[in-house]
Amino acid sequence: MCGIVGYVGPDEAVAIVLDGLSQLEYRGYDSAGIAVINANGVLTTAKDAGKLANLRSKVPSALKATGAGIGHTRWATHGRATPLNAHPHTDCSGEIAVIHNGIVENHRELRQELQARGCTFRSETDTEVIPHLIEMGIKEGLGLADAVAAALRRIDGAAAVLALRQQEPGVLVAARVANAGGVVIGYGAGEMLIASDLPAIAQRTQRVVFLEDGEMACVTHQGATYTDLHGEAIEKEPQTLPSGSYVAGKGLYDHYMAKEIAEQPEAVLDTLRDAAQLEPPAVHLNDLHLSDSEVMGLNRVVLIGMGTSFHSAQVGRIYVEQLAGLPAEADNASEYRYRRPVLDENTLVIAIGQSGESVDTLAAMHEAKRRGAKVVTVCNTPGSQATRLAQGTVYMHCGAEVAVASTKTYLGSLTALYLLACYLGQKRGFLSEDHLLAALSDLARTPQIVGEALKTEAAVQKVARRYRRARNFLFLGRGMQYTTAMEGALKLKEVSYIHAEGYAAGEMKHGPISLIDSQMPVVAIAVRDEHYAKMLNNIEEVRARDGIVIAIATEGNEAIHEEARDVIYVPDAPPLIQPMITAVPMQLLAYHLARLKGCDVDQPRNLAKVVTVE
Ligand code: G6P
């Protein structure tokens, strides 16, 4: 969703803010803009629709900032992606600039009220009410910080806001209400930075403070003071995050997605490395913070996530059932939070997220906590909101994932969930030492098997070339491969814009079979597992209706050629590991079809890496 960057300090704010925005490009957005106070002390904005390159060309080369600057990447919610709707938005005088991530739910009423009070609106956005509300506060004699607080007290909805005022050139005011996207305040050397995401400031500082819901910061180059929205002071101490490259380059790859698919053996290995011990078998999860008695008291596990992380939850459910012996269910976080879920202190809620910032997952975590459940997270981003909200974290160690479509964090999260399930099984005495050793040995082999699975690329490319003109795809699987089918369909939709559906193969005869004709490629995940014979029946049913079968089969299964027009062989793997293996050709198929179609693989249209509005 929207990205926010701010800078106060002696260096050139225009360049620093634009660099910060470029670190957020991977999130996906549709327009961008900046505001600074120029050398003559005048607040100046530049904005444009499209990529950052468009904005850069709009920024006058002579523009020099004095002191402070703010920048924004927008993902449209209210009003199309046009230069006028891009942030920053200003008040009537053009002396106050505001950038915003979130939704102002009562913007219609506020707009009417402000128009009646003489304000002129220039955009179609909900955001524009905020600078006008601040303008009203300033007219009543407030300074910028108090006027921002007063404005935010008037709005319903979520808001992470950064404001700049011509008359207070060395000050930035940041605020966060109603669990909007993150706001991090970075302490540099004689300078301060503000951002929605760590990568935007990580090159200049690792010393940070995170704003919580209802908190504001008044920031100068010397530091920040913190208050609530009523001016009550709040003490907040900066913490130093582990250093590390938050955003790595593309290297020799054409796209981040290709690089991240290729990095998967490493992502799995790095995630299991310090947690899984074989002699004697044990799992160590140092950041989980669940006491043995809490683990023993559990009688149920609920796994939640969004997008690909929801698919991880579905596989994780089976891990928990089979490795920990606990009843488990998986749910989409955005649905779960509104379902009035029945939870108590014996329920463990596992929230899964690459970013730890997906608004629906965070809201579901709040709801679960409110209802007394124990809430932990499986996450790839240290310092993210999910890790701060949860009682404990199982980290995936995948490194920065830049492509909007998640790939390596899918395998990373499955690895972390497998470890967590083994941990629960070990602590609860459900897994004998032999079982635990067998389970961990299977996991230890996984990086190597994933490496083998990457060799499917040539076969996948052939298939992609053959079906590049297909307008629809069906993905079928059973058991854990049902989830792979859904993940395959999601990846294809996300990056290639080809319509695709993933179904449990058993569901076929209850509807989807009517879609089958000679134009419909059907990817059937038919590895050798307990469902294989049934999958063959489903493949027959597709063939009998002239459907085109692309089988994902276990190496050595020559007979499958008689059933399928195309075969992609994957290496054999232990049953619980198999979904990590079959996911690889799914990702590669989506990637190659998107490439062949000339799509923007890393930043697909309409999508954002982190979804911070409902
Ligand atoms: C967005 C991304 C997906 C991701 C989903 C959940 O939709 O485009 O790739 O799977 O958010 O994100 P999370 O950070 O919560 O895993």
PDB file of C-alpha atoms and ligand atoms in Angstrom, residues 306-309 353-355 358 404-406 494 608-609 611, ligand 1:
ATOM      1  CA  MET A 306      -3.687 -13.491   3.831  1.00  0.00           C
ATOM      2  CA  GLY A 307      -2.821 -14.342   0.231  1.00  0.00           C
ATOM      3  CA  THR A 308       0.090 -16.729   0.058  1.00  0.00           C
ATOM      4  CA  SER A 309       0.342 -16.649   3.850  1.00  0.00           C
ATOM      5  CA  GLY A 353       2.939 -13.021   7.362  1.00  0.00           C
ATOM      6  CA  GLN A 354       5.920 -12.145   5.245  1.00  0.00           C
ATOM      7  CA  SER A 355       5.726  -8.477   6.137  1.00  0.00           C
ATOM      8  CA  SER A 358      -0.920  -6.908   6.598  1.00  0.00           C
ATOM      9  CA  VAL A 404       5.223  -8.418  -4.961  1.00  0.00           C
ATOM     10  CA  ALA A 405       4.283 -12.078  -5.443  1.00  0.00           C
ATOM     11  CA  SER A 406       5.626 -14.063  -2.502  1.00  0.00           C
ATOM     12  CA  GLU A 494      -0.983 -12.227  -9.700  1.00  0.00           C
ATOM     13  CA  ALA A 608       0.918  -4.036  -3.456  1.00  0.00           C
ATOM     14  CA  LYS A 609       3.487  -5.981  -1.502  1.00  0.00           C
ATOM     15  CA  VAL A 611      -1.703  -4.421   2.182  1.00  0.00           C
TER      16      VAL A 611
HETATM   17  C1  G6P B   1      -0.121  -9.127  -0.610  1.00  0.00           C
HETATM   18  C2  G6P B   1       1.052  -9.641  -1.422  1.00  0.00           C
HETATM   19  C3  G6P B   1       1.099 -11.166  -1.366  1.00  0.00           C
HETATM   20  C4  G6P B   1       1.111 -11.643   0.077  1.00  0.00           C
HETATM   21  C5  G6P B   1      -0.043 -11.046   0.878  1.00  0.00           C
HETATM   22  C6  G6P B   1       0.092 -11.314   2.372  1.00  0.00           C
HETATM   23  O1  G6P B   1      -1.316  -9.495  -1.209  1.00  0.00           O
HETATM   24  O2  G6P B   1       0.931  -9.208  -2.748  1.00  0.00           O
HETATM   25  O3  G6P B   1       2.258 -11.633  -2.028  1.00  0.00           O
HETATM   26  O4  G6P B   1       1.000 -13.038   0.085  1.00  0.00           O
HETATM   27  O5  G6P B   1      -0.067  -9.632   0.723  1.00  0.00           O
HETATM   28  O6  G6P B   1       1.191 -10.603   2.885  1.00  0.00           O
HETATM   29  P1  G6P B   1       1.913 -10.951   4.245  1.00  0.00           P
HETATM   30  O7  G6P B   1       3.017  -9.927   4.360  1.00  0.00           O
HETATM   31  O8  G6P B   1       0.879 -10.799   5.323  1.00  0.00           O
HETATM   32  O9  G6P B   1       2.422 -12.337   4.130  1.00  0.00           O
END
